[in-house]
């Protein structure tokens, strides 16, 4: 199935992956991780509470997986 995701949801998921990569970077540990962890929490809430998930297209587990696959490589 092909999904059409709202732009703000795509941006939030892409930002989640970018923040996660920064948090996983060993050089980031010297600068502190609190900011990255807080940002991940904020983005997680924004993604999970997005109204798209209450639509018929978004109410499937496949939609969440498609969003992750679409944004994992940094593409939006």
XYZ file of N, CA and C in Angstrom:
228
model
N 0.836 -1.188 0.000
C 0.000 0.000 0.000
C 0.877 1.247 0.000
N 0.416 2.248 -0.681
C 1.147 3.520 -0.758
C 0.499 4.512 0.195
N 1.322 5.159 1.000
C 0.825 6.101 2.007
C 1.221 7.517 1.616
N 0.366 8.458 1.939
C 0.660 9.871 1.759
C 0.724 10.483 3.156
N 1.931 10.767 3.606
C 2.123 11.282 4.955
C 2.144 12.806 4.944
N 1.601 13.420 5.990
C 1.694 14.879 6.112
C 3.163 15.299 6.252
N 3.461 16.451 5.717
C 4.843 16.934 5.716
C 5.412 17.062 7.137
N 4.608 17.556 8.075
C 5.121 17.738 9.436
C 5.433 16.404 10.111
N 4.697 15.353 9.756
C 4.980 14.030 10.309
C 6.274 13.469 9.719
N 6.463 13.648 8.427
C 7.714 13.227 7.791
C 8.916 13.951 8.400
N 8.762 15.257 8.596
C 9.851 16.048 9.177
C 10.170 15.586 10.600
N 9.148 15.324 11.390
C 9.372 14.892 12.773
C 10.075 13.542 12.824
N 9.664 12.603 11.964
C 10.304 11.292 11.969
C 11.746 11.388 11.482
N 11.986 12.184 10.452
C 13.348 12.370 9.951
C 14.223 13.025 11.026
N 13.671 14.011 11.734
C 14.414 14.666 12.817
C 14.695 13.683 13.948
N 13.767 12.762 14.212
C 13.967 11.747 15.249
C 15.186 10.899 14.903
N 15.270 10.440 13.648
C 16.418 9.623 13.236
C 17.724 10.418 13.280
N 17.687 11.670 12.852
C 18.897 12.497 12.883
C 19.366 12.718 14.317
N 18.444 12.965 15.219
C 18.789 13.158 16.629
C 19.329 11.874 17.230
N 18.727 10.754 16.881
C 19.188 9.463 17.390
C 20.617 9.186 16.924
N 20.902 9.495 15.650
C 22.267 9.286 15.139
C 23.270 10.167 15.890
N 22.875 11.412 16.178
C 23.767 12.303 16.934
C 24.002 11.773 18.345
N 22.972 11.258 18.952
C 23.084 10.705 20.302
C 23.998 9.480 20.309
N 23.943 8.688 19.249
C 24.762 7.479 19.162
C 26.215 7.777 18.811
N 26.494 8.972 18.329
C 27.854 9.360 17.948
C 28.721 9.486 19.197
N 29.834 8.763 19.247
C 30.699 8.824 20.432
C 31.200 10.232 20.756
N 31.400 11.063 19.762
C 31.887 12.420 20.034
C 30.808 13.272 20.712
N 29.550 12.910 20.563
C 28.468 13.661 21.194
C 28.461 13.461 22.704
N 29.002 12.370 23.153
C 29.006 12.088 24.591
C 29.806 13.116 25.373
N 30.827 13.649 24.744
C 31.628 14.664 25.428
C 30.843 15.952 25.613
N 29.950 16.224 24.693
C 29.165 17.453 24.767
C 27.942 17.294 25.673
N 27.655 16.070 26.078
C 26.474 15.820 26.908
C 25.332 15.282 26.072
N 24.539 14.433 26.671
C 23.466 13.796 25.924
C 22.077 14.251 26.347
N 21.993 15.042 27.377
C 20.687 15.451 27.891
C 19.842 16.148 26.833
N 20.437 17.036 26.084
C 19.707 17.771 25.054
C 19.172 16.825 23.995
N 19.990 15.873 23.558
C 19.546 14.920 22.541
C 18.439 14.009 23.068
N 18.557 13.566 24.287
C 17.523 12.698 24.867
C 16.198 13.447 25.010
N 16.282 14.675 25.445
C 15.070 15.495 25.584
C 14.415 15.708 24.220
N 15.229 15.974 23.225
C 14.708 16.171 21.859
C 14.051 14.888 21.347
N 14.660 13.731 21.596
C 14.055 12.463 21.186
C 12.691 12.263 21.843
N 12.590 12.595 23.107
C 11.304 12.467 23.800
C 10.251 13.382 23.187
N 10.624 14.617 22.909
C 9.685 15.564 22.315
C 9.214 15.096 20.940
N 10.153 14.628 20.140
C 9.795 14.154 18.808
C 8.948 12.888 18.878
N 9.262 12.004 19.804
C 8.477 10.774 19.960
C 7.025 11.087 20.288
N 6.808 12.047 21.170
C 5.447 12.446 21.532
C 4.749 13.070 20.320
N 5.453 13.935 19.606
C 4.861 14.586 18.436
C 4.449 13.548 17.387
N 5.290 12.543 17.181
C 4.997 11.501 16.189
C 3.837 10.627 16.657
N 3.893 10.163 17.881
C 2.868 9.245 18.397
C 1.493 9.893 18.492
N 1.442 11.194 18.779
C 0.171 11.881 18.969
C -0.335 12.568 17.705
N 0.344 12.354 16.596
C -0.049 13.036 15.368
C -1.442 12.579 14.924
N -2.282 13.510 14.495
C -3.643 13.164 14.076
C -3.706 12.193 12.893
N -2.638 12.088 12.124
C -2.632 11.168 10.980
C -2.960 9.741 11.408
N -2.533 9.349 12.597
C -2.726 7.970 13.048
C -4.199 7.647 13.316
N -5.051 8.652 13.384
C -6.479 8.397 13.602
C -7.253 8.306 12.281
N -6.582 8.527 11.164
C -7.242 8.409 9.863
C -7.249 6.942 9.436
N -8.124 6.573 8.508
C -8.141 5.178 8.049
C -6.787 4.708 7.503
N -6.090 5.558 6.766
C -4.786 5.163 6.218
C -3.742 5.015 7.313
N -3.816 5.827 8.347
C -2.815 5.801 9.400
C -3.089 4.805 10.497
N -4.251 4.185 10.489
C -4.642 3.280 11.577
C -4.087 1.872 11.416
N -3.154 1.684 10.516
C -2.585 0.348 10.301
C -1.134 0.305 10.744
N -0.666 -0.849 11.222
C 0.752 -0.972 11.584
C 1.659 -0.730 10.374
N 1.178 -1.069 9.201
C 1.974 -0.860 7.992
C 2.296 0.598 7.741
N 1.404 1.487 8.143
C 1.642 2.917 7.949
C 2.830 3.370 8.788
N 2.907 2.910 10.019
C 4.043 3.293 10.880
C 5.358 2.757 10.313
N 5.323 1.533 9.824
C 6.544 0.959 9.246
C 6.939 1.703 7.971
N 5.961 2.050 7.154
C 6.254 2.785 5.925
C 6.875 4.144 6.236
N 6.364 4.815 7.263
C 6.939 6.106 7.657
C 8.397 5.930 8.073
N 8.662 4.934 8.863
C 10.035 4.693 9.323
C 10.956 4.351 8.161
N 10.503 3.498 7.255
C 11.331 3.129 6.111
C 11.590 4.322 5.205
N 10.599 5.160 5.044
C 10.732 6.328 4.175
C 11.730 7.335 4.726
N 11.778 7.486 6.035
C 12.607 8.530 6.641
C 13.922 8.032 7.222
N 14.112 6.768 7.350
C 15.315 6.230 8.000
C 16.605 6.666 7.319
N 16.600 6.729 6.016
C 17.818 7.089 5.302
C 18.042 8.576 5.166
N 17.231 9.389 5.833
C 17.402 10.825 5.741
C 16.636 11.464 4.606
N 15.793 10.671 3.931
C 14.987 11.201 2.824
C 13.651 11.659 3.383
N 13.169 12.788 2.901
C 11.812 13.248 3.261
C 11.069 13.659 2.024
